[in-house]
Short mmCIF file of C-alpha atoms in Angstrom, two decimals:
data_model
loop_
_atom_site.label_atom_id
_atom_site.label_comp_id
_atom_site.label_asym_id
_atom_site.label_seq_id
_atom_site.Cartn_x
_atom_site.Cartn_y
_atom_site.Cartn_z
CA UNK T 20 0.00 0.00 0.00
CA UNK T 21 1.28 3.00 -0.79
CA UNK T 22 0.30 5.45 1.31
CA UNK T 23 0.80 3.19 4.35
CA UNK T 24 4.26 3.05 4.15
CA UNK T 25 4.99 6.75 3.70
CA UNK T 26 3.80 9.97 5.13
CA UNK T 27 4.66 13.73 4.43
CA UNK T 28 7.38 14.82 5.03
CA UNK T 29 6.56 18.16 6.34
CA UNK T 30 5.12 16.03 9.01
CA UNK T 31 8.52 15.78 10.58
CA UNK T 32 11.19 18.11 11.56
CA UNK T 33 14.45 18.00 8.98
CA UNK T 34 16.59 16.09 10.70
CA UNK T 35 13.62 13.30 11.53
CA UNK T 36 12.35 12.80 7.33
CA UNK T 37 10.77 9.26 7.37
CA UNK T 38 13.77 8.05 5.75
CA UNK T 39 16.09 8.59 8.47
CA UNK T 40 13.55 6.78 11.07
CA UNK T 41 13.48 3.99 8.98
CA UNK T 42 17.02 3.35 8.50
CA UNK T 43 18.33 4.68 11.60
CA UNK T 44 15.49 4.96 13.91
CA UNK T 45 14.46 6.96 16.72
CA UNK T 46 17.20 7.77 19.15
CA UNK T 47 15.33 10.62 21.72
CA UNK T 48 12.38 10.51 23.86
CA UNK T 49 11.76 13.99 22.10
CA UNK T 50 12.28 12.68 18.61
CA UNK T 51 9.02 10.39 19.37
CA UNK T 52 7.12 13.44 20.49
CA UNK T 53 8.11 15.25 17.13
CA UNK T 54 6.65 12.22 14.79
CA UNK T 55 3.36 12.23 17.28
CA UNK T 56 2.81 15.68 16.64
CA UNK T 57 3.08 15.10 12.92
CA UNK T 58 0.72 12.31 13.40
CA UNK T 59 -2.12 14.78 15.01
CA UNK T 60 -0.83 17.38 11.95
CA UNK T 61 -2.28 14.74 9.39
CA UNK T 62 -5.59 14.49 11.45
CA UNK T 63 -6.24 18.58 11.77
CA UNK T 64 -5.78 18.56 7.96
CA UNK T 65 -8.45 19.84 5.96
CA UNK T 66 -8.86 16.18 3.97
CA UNK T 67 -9.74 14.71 7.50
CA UNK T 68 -10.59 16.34 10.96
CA UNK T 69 -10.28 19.80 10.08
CA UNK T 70 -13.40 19.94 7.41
CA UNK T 71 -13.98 17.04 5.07
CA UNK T 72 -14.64 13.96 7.18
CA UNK T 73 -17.05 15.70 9.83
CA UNK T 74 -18.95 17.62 6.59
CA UNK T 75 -19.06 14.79 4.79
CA UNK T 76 -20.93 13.05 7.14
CA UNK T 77 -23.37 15.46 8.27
CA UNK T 78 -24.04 16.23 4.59
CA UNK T 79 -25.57 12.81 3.89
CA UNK T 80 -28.17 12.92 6.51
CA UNK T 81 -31.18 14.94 7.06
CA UNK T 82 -29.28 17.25 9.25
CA UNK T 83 -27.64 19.24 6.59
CA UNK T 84 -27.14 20.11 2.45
CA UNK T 85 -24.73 21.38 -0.19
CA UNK T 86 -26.46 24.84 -1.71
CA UNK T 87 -23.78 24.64 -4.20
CA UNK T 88 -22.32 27.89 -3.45
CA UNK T 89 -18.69 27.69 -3.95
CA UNK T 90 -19.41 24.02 -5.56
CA UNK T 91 -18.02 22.33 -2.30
CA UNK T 92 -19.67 18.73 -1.17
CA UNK T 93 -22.31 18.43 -3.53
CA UNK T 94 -21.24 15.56 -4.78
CA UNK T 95 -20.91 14.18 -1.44
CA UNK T 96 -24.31 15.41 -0.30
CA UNK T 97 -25.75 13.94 -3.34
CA UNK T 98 -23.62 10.22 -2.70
CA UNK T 99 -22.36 10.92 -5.96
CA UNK T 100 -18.44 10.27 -5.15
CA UNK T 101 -16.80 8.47 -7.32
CA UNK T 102 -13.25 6.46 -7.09
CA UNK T 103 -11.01 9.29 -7.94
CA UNK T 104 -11.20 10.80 -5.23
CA UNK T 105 -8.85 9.31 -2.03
CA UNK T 106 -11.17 11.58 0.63
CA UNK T 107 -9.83 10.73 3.68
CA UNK T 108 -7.70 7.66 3.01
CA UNK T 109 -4.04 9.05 1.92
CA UNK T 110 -4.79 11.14 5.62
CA UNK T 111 -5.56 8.16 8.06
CA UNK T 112 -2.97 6.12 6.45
CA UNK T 113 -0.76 8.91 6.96
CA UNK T 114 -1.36 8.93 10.64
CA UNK T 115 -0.82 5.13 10.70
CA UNK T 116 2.45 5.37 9.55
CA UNK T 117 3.45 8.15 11.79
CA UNK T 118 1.62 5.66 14.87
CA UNK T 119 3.50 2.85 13.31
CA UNK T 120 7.15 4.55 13.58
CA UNK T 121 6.19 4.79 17.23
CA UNK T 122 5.03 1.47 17.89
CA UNK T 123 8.07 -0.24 16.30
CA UNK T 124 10.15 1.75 18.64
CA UNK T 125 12.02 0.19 21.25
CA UNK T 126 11.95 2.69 23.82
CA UNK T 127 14.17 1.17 26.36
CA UNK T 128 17.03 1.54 24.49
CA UNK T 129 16.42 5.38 24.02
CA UNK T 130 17.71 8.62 25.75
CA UNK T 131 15.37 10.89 27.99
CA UNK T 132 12.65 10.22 30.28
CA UNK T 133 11.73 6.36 29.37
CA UNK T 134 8.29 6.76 31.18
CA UNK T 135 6.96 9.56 28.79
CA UNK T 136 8.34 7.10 25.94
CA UNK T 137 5.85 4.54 26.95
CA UNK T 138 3.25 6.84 27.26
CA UNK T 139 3.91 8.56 23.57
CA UNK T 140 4.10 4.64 22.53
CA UNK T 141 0.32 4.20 23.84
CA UNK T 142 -0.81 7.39 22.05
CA UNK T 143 0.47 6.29 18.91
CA UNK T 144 -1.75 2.41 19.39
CA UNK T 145 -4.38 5.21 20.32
CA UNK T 146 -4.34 7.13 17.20
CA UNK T 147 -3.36 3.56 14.86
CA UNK T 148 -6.92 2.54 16.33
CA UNK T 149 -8.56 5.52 15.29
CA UNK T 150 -7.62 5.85 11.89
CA UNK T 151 -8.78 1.98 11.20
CA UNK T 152 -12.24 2.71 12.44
CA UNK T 153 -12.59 6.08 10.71
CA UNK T 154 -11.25 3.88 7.78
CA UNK T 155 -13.76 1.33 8.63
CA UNK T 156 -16.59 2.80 8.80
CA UNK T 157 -16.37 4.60 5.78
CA UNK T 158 -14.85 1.65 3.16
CA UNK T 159 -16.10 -0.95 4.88
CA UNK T 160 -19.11 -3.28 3.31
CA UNK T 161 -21.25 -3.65 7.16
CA UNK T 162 -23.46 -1.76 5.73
CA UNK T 163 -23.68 -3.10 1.99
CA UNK T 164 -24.04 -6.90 2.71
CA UNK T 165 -20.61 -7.73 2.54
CA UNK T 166 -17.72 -8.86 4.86
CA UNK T 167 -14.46 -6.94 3.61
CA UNK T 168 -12.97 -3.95 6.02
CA UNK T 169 -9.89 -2.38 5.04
CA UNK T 170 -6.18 -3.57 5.45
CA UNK T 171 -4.90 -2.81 9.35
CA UNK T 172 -1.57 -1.93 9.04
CA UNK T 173 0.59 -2.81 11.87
CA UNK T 174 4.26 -2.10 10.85
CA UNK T 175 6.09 1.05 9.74
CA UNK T 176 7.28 -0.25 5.89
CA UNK T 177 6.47 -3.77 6.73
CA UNK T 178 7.39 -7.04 4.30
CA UNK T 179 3.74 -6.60 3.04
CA UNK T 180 3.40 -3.50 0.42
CA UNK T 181 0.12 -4.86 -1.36
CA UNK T 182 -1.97 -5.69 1.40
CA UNK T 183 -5.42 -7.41 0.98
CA UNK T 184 -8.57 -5.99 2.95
CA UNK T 185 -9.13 -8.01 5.82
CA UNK T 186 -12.23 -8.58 7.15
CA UNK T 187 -14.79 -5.95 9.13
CA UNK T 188 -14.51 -8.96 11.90
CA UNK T 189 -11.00 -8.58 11.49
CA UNK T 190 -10.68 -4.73 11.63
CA UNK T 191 -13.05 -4.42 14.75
CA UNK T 192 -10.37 -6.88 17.19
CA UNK T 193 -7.54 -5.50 16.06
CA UNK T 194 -9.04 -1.72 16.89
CA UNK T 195 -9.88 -2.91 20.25
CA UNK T 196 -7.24 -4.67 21.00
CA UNK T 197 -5.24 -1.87 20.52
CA UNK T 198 -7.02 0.84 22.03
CA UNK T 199 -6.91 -1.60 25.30
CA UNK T 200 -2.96 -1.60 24.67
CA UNK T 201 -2.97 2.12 24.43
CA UNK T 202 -4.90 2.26 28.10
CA UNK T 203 -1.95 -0.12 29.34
CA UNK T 204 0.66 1.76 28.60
CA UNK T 205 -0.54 5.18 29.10
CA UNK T 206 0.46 6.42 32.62
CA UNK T 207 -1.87 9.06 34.39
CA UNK T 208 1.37 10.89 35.02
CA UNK T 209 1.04 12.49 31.61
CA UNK T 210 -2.56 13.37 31.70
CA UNK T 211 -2.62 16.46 29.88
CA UNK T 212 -5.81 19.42 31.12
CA UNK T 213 -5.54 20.73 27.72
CA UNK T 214 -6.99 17.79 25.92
CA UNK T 215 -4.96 18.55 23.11
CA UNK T 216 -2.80 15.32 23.40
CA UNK T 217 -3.76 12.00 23.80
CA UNK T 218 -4.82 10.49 27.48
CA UNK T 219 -5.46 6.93 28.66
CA UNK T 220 -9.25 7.64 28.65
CA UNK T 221 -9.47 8.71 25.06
CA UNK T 222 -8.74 4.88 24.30
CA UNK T 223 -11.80 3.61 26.88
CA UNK T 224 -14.15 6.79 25.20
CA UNK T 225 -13.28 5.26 21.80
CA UNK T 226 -13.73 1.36 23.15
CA UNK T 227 -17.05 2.56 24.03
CA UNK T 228 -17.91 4.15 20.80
CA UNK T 229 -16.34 1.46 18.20
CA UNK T 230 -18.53 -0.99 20.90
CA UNK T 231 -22.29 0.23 21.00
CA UNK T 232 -21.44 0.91 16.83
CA UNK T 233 -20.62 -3.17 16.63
CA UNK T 234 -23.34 -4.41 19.35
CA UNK T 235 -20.62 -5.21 22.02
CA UNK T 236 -22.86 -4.19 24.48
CA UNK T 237 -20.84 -5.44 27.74
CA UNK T 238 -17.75 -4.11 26.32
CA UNK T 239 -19.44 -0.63 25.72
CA UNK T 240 -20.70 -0.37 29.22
CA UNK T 241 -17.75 -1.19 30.76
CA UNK T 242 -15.27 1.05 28.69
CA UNK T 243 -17.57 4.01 29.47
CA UNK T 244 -17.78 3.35 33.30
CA UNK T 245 -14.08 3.61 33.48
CA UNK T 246 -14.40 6.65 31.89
CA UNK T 247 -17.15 7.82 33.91
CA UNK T 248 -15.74 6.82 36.99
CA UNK T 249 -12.27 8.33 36.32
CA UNK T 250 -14.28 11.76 37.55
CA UNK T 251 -11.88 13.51 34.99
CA UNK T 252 -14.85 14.68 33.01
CA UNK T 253 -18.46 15.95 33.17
CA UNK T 254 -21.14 17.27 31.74
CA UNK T 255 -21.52 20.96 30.56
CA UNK T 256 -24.22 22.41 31.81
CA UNK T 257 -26.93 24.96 30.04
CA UNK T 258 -25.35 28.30 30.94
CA UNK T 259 -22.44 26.93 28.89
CA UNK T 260 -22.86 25.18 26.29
CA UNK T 261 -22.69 27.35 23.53
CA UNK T 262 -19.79 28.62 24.90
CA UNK T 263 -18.04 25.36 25.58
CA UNK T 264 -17.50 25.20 21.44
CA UNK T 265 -14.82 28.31 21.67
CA UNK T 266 -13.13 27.44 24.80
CA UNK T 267 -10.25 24.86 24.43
CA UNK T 268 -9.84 22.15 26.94
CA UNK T 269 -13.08 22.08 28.25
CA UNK T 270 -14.86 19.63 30.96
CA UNK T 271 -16.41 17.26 28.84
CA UNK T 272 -13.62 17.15 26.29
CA UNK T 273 -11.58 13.89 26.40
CA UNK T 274 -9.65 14.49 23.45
CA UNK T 275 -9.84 17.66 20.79
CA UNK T 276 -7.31 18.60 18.12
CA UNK T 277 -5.98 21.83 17.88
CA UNK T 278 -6.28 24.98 15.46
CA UNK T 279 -4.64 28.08 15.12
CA UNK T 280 -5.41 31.15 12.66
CA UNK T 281 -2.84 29.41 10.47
CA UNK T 282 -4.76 26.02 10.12
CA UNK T 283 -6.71 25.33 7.44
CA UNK T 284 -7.06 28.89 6.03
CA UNK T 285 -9.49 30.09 4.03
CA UNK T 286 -12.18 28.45 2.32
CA UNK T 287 -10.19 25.31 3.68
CA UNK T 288 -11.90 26.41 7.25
CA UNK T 289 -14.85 24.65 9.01
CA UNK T 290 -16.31 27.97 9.57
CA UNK T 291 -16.30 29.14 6.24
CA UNK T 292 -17.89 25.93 4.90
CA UNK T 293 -20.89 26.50 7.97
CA UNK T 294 -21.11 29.96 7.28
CA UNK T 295 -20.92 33.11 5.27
CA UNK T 296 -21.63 34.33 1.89
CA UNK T 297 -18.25 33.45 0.35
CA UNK T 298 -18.13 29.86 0.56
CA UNK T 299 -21.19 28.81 2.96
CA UNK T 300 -22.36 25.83 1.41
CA UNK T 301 -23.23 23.86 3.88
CA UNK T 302 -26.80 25.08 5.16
CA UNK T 303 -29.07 23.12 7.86
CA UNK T 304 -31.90 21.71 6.89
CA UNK T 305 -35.36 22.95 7.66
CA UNK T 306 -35.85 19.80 9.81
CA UNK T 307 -33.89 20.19 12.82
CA UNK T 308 -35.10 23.73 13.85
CA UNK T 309 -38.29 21.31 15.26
CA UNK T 310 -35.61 18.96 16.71
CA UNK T 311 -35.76 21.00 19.94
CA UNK T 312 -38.22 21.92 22.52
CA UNK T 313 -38.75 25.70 23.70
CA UNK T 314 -35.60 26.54 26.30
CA UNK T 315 -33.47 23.69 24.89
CA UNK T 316 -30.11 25.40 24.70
CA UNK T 317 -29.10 23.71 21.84
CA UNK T 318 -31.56 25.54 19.71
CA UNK T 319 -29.37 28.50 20.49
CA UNK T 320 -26.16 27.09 18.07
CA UNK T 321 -28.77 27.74 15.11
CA UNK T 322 -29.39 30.62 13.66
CA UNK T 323 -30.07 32.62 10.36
CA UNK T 324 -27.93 34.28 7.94
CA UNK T 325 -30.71 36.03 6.14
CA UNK T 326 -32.69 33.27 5.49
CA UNK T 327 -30.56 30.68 5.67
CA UNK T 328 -30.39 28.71 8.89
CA UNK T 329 -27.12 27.74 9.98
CA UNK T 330 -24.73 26.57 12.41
CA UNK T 331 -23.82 29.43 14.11
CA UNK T 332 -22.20 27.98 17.67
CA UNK T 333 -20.20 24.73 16.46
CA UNK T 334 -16.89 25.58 15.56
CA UNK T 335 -17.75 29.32 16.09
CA UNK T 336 -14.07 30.25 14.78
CA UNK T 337 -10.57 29.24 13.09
CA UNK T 338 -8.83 29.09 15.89
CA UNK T 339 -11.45 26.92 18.02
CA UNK T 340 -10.34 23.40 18.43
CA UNK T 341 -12.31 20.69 17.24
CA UNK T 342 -12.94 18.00 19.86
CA UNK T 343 -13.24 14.27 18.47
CA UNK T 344 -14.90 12.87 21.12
CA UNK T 345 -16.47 14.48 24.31
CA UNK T 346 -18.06 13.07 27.58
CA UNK T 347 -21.57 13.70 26.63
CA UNK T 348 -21.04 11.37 24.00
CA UNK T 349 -19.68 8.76 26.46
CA UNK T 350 -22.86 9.19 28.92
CA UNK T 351 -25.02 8.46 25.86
CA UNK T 352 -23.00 5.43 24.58
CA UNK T 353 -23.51 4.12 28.37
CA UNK T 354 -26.83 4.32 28.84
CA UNK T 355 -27.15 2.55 25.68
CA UNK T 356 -25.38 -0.58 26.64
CA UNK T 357 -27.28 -0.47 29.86
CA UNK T 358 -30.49 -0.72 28.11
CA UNK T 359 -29.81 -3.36 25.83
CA UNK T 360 -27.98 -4.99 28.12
CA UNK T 361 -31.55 -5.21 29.84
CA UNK T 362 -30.52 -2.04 32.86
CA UNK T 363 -33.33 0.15 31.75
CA UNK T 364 -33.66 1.92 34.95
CA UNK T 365 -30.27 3.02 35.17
CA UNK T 366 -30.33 3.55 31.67
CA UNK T 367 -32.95 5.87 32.15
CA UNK T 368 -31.12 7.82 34.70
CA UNK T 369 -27.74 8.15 32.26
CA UNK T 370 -30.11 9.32 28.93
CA UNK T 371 -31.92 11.94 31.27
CA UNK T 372 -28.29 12.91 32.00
CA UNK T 373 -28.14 15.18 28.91
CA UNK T 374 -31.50 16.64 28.48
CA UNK T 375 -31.50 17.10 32.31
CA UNK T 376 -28.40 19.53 31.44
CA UNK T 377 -29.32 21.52 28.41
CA UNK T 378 -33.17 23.15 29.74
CA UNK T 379 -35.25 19.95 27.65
CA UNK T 380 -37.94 17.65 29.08
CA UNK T 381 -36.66 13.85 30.89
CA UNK T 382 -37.67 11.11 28.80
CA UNK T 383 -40.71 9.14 31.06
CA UNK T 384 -39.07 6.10 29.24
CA UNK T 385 -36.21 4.51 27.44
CA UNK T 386 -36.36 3.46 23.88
CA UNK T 387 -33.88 2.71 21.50
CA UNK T 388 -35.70 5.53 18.97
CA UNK T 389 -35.32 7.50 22.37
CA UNK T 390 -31.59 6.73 22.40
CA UNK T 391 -30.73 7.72 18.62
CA UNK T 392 -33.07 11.15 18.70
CA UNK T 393 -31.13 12.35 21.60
CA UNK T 394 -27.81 11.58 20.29
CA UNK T 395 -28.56 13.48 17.01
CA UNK T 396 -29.85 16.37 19.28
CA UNK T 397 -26.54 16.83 21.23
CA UNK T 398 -24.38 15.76 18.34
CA UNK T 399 -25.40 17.64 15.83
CA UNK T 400 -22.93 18.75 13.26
CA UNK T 401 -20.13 16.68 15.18
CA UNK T 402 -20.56 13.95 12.40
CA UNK T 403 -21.64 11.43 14.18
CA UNK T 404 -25.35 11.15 13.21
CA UNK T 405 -24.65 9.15 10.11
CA UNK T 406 -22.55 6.45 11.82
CA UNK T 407 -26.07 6.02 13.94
CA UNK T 408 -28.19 5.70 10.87
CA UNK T 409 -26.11 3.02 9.37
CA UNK T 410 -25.62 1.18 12.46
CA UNK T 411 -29.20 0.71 13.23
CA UNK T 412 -29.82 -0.18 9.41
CA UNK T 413 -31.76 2.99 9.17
CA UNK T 414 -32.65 4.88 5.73
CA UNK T 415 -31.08 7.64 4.50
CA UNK T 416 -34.20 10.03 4.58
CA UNK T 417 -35.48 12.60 2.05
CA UNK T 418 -37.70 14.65 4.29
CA UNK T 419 -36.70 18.30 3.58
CA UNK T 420 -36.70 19.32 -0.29
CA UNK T 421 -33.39 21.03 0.03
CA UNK T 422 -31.53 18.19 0.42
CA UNK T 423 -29.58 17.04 -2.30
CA UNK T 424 -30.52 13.37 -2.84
CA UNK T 425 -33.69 12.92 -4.88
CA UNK T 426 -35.11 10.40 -2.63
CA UNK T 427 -34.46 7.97 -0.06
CA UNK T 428 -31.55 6.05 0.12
CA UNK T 429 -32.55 2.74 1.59
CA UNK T 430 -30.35 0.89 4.01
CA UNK T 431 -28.29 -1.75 2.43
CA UNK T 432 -27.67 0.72 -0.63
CA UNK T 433 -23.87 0.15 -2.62
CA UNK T 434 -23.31 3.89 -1.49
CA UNK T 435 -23.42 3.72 1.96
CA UNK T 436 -19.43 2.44 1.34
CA UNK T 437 -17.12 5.28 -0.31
CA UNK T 438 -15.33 3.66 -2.89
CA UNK T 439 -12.11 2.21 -2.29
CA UNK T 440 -9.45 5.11 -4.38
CA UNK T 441 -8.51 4.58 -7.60
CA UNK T 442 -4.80 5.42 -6.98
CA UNK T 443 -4.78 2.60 -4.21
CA UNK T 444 -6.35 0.05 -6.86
CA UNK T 445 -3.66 0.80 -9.13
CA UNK T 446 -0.95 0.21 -6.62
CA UNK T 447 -2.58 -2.47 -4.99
CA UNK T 448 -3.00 -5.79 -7.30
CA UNK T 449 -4.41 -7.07 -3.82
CA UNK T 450 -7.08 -4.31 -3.51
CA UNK T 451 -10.65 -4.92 -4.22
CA UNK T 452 -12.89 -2.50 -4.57
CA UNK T 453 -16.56 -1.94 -3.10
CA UNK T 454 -19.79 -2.70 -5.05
CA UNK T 455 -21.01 -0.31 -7.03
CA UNK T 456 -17.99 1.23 -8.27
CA UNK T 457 -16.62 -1.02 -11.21
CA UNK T 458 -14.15 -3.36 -11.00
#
């Protein structure tokens, strides 16, 4: 593969080009901190964290559409893409190979403070575990009727250069087994308040998401107790919540990646694809102004731009950080296990959590439609909504004539897996690509 065994450049400081690593390897403590931060570089790009993936996702449900303004994810909202474009593979391999150059590291025989080298070493199994299921669940066929994942790549410029897509079986143990890794040998030492690097309970917030998306209930529940019960974390409540999307390092943020006026500039920018009348093109639908009840505070991150409705207090700026996974999330993907685990009372208790917190009614019971409408509610715009859809073989809606499919997309559909790149097929004799998209 060939954008598994190689990564920018620029991702590294001169004297650390991938080159060197590979023939020489790491020799500092520091030098491993240099390639994580080029790992977290790749994921703030604008092909990945910093616009694409999160818009891309939003765009294909009823929460949002393309108006074509500046021509920017039409296509996408349409699920029109076709194989030329990579979209966010070339990025999350990228990020594996940086993880990978950590991983392979023996860190024992290095200079500096030994400790922090194991801890960098779990961020990187962190990160490696990320990538695959952001990989995943976009190439993967669980949605399509097939079995095929994507290849997990496990070694920095390993023997195998062509490697075959393993199975979405396949993809899901090897992402758990190493987030549980990356808890192991991250040390509570390092914990960082800023959020802005990676800490041990990122990997038991992302155990609990990759869980409730597979049906692993118990493991879901009990990655998200650790979590809960590591009291590092809590809920934002009402009088803050708008705010809590331009402060860095916030309460309920377990991990967030960070921006800087020089990030992404330009139409490049999350804002400017929300907002504005120079790019803009991503409008909300008419729908979700009925999502909320009077008082709920997260009506207030909506507002209008003539008449336009927008998202007006999610990523209110260029240099507000984007968080990929928060607490409240967490609380939800708890109460979930609990209730299909058969704990409805206490599952009860958790959902009620959130509304409890933002001015909005309790629920009087707990149902799985329950469960999904309140996690499109908080997450809104955080591109997460679509992973729900699929994952409880839900349609693809047409409810709001402004969005830009031209009906329904029933689950099961062949585009409900982005097509595997042509540039990878051509490099990869092993490579087979999705259905739907040609040989």
């Amino acid at each position: 593969m060939v954008v598994s065994t190689s990564c920018m450049n620029d991702d590294l400081e001169p004297a650390l080009r991938q080159q060197k690593q590979s023939e020489e390897g790491v020799l500092l403590v520091s030098d491993m901190e240099v390639i994580f931060k080029g790992a977290l570089n790749r994921l703030t790009s604008s092909g990945y964290y910093g616009r694409d993936y999160l818009v891309t996702n939003e765009v294909r449900t009823p929460n949002t559409f393309s108006n074509g303004n500046s021509g920017r994810f039409s296509t996408e909202a349409a699920f029109e893409y076709l194989p030329s474009s990579t979209y966010i593979w070339d990025n999350a391999y990228g990020v594996i190979a940086n993880a990978n150059i950590l991983i392979g590291t023996d860190v024992s025989t290095l200079e500096g403070d030994l400790d922090y080298g194991q801890h960098i070493q779990g961020q990187a199994y962190a990160i490696r575990a990320l990538a695959h299921l952001d990989l995943l669940l976009t190439y993967g066929q669980q949605n399509v009727g097939g079995d095929l994942g994507v290849p997990y790549i496990k070694e920095f410029k390993g023997d195998d250069l062509i490697p075959a897509r393993e199975t979405v079986d396949s993809n899901v143990q090897d992402i758990m087994a190493d987030l549980q890794t990356a808890f192991d040998l991250m040390l509570e030492d390092y914990y960082d308040e800023s959020k802005e690097t990676v800490n041990k309970y990122l990997a038991k917030a992302l155990e609990s998401r990759v869980a409730i998306y597979f049906e692993m209930w118990a493991e879901a529940r009990d990655a998200a107790e650790i979590v809960i019960n590591s009291g590092n974390f809590s809920i934002v409540p009402a009088e803050d919540y708008v705010a809590s999307f331009g402060q860095d390092g916030g309460s309920n943020s377990i991990f967030e990646l960070a921006f800087s006026l020089t990030d992404n500039p330009g139409s490049d920018a999350l804002e400017f694809i929300y907002r504005g009348d120079t790019y803009g093109d991503i409008e909300v639908a008419p729908n979700v102004i009925d999502l909320y009840e009077d008082g709920d505070v997260r009506a207030d991150i909506l507002g209008y731009e003539g008449d336009q409705l927008r998202n007006i207090g999610k990523y209110p700026d260029r240099e507000a950080n984007v968080i990929v996974i928060r607490y409240e999330e967490v609380v939800l993907n708890y109460a979930e296990a609990l209730f299909e685990l058969g704990q409805n009372e206490l599952a009860l208790d958790y959902l009620n959590m959130i509304p409890e917190s933002r001015n909005a009614d309790s629920y009087s019971e707990i149902t799985k439609t329950n469960l999904i409408e309140e996690r499109r509610e908080e997450l809104i715009f955080e591109g997460l909504y679509y992973w729900d859809l699929l994952r409880t073989e839900s349609d693809i809606e047409k409810i709001d004539l402004e969005q830009n499919i031209s009906e329904t997309i029933l689950y099961g559909d062949f585009r409900l897996a982005y097509p595997i790149p042509l540039d990878e097929l051509d490099a990869n004799s092993n490579m087979v690509q999705n259905p739907g998209y040609g040989s």
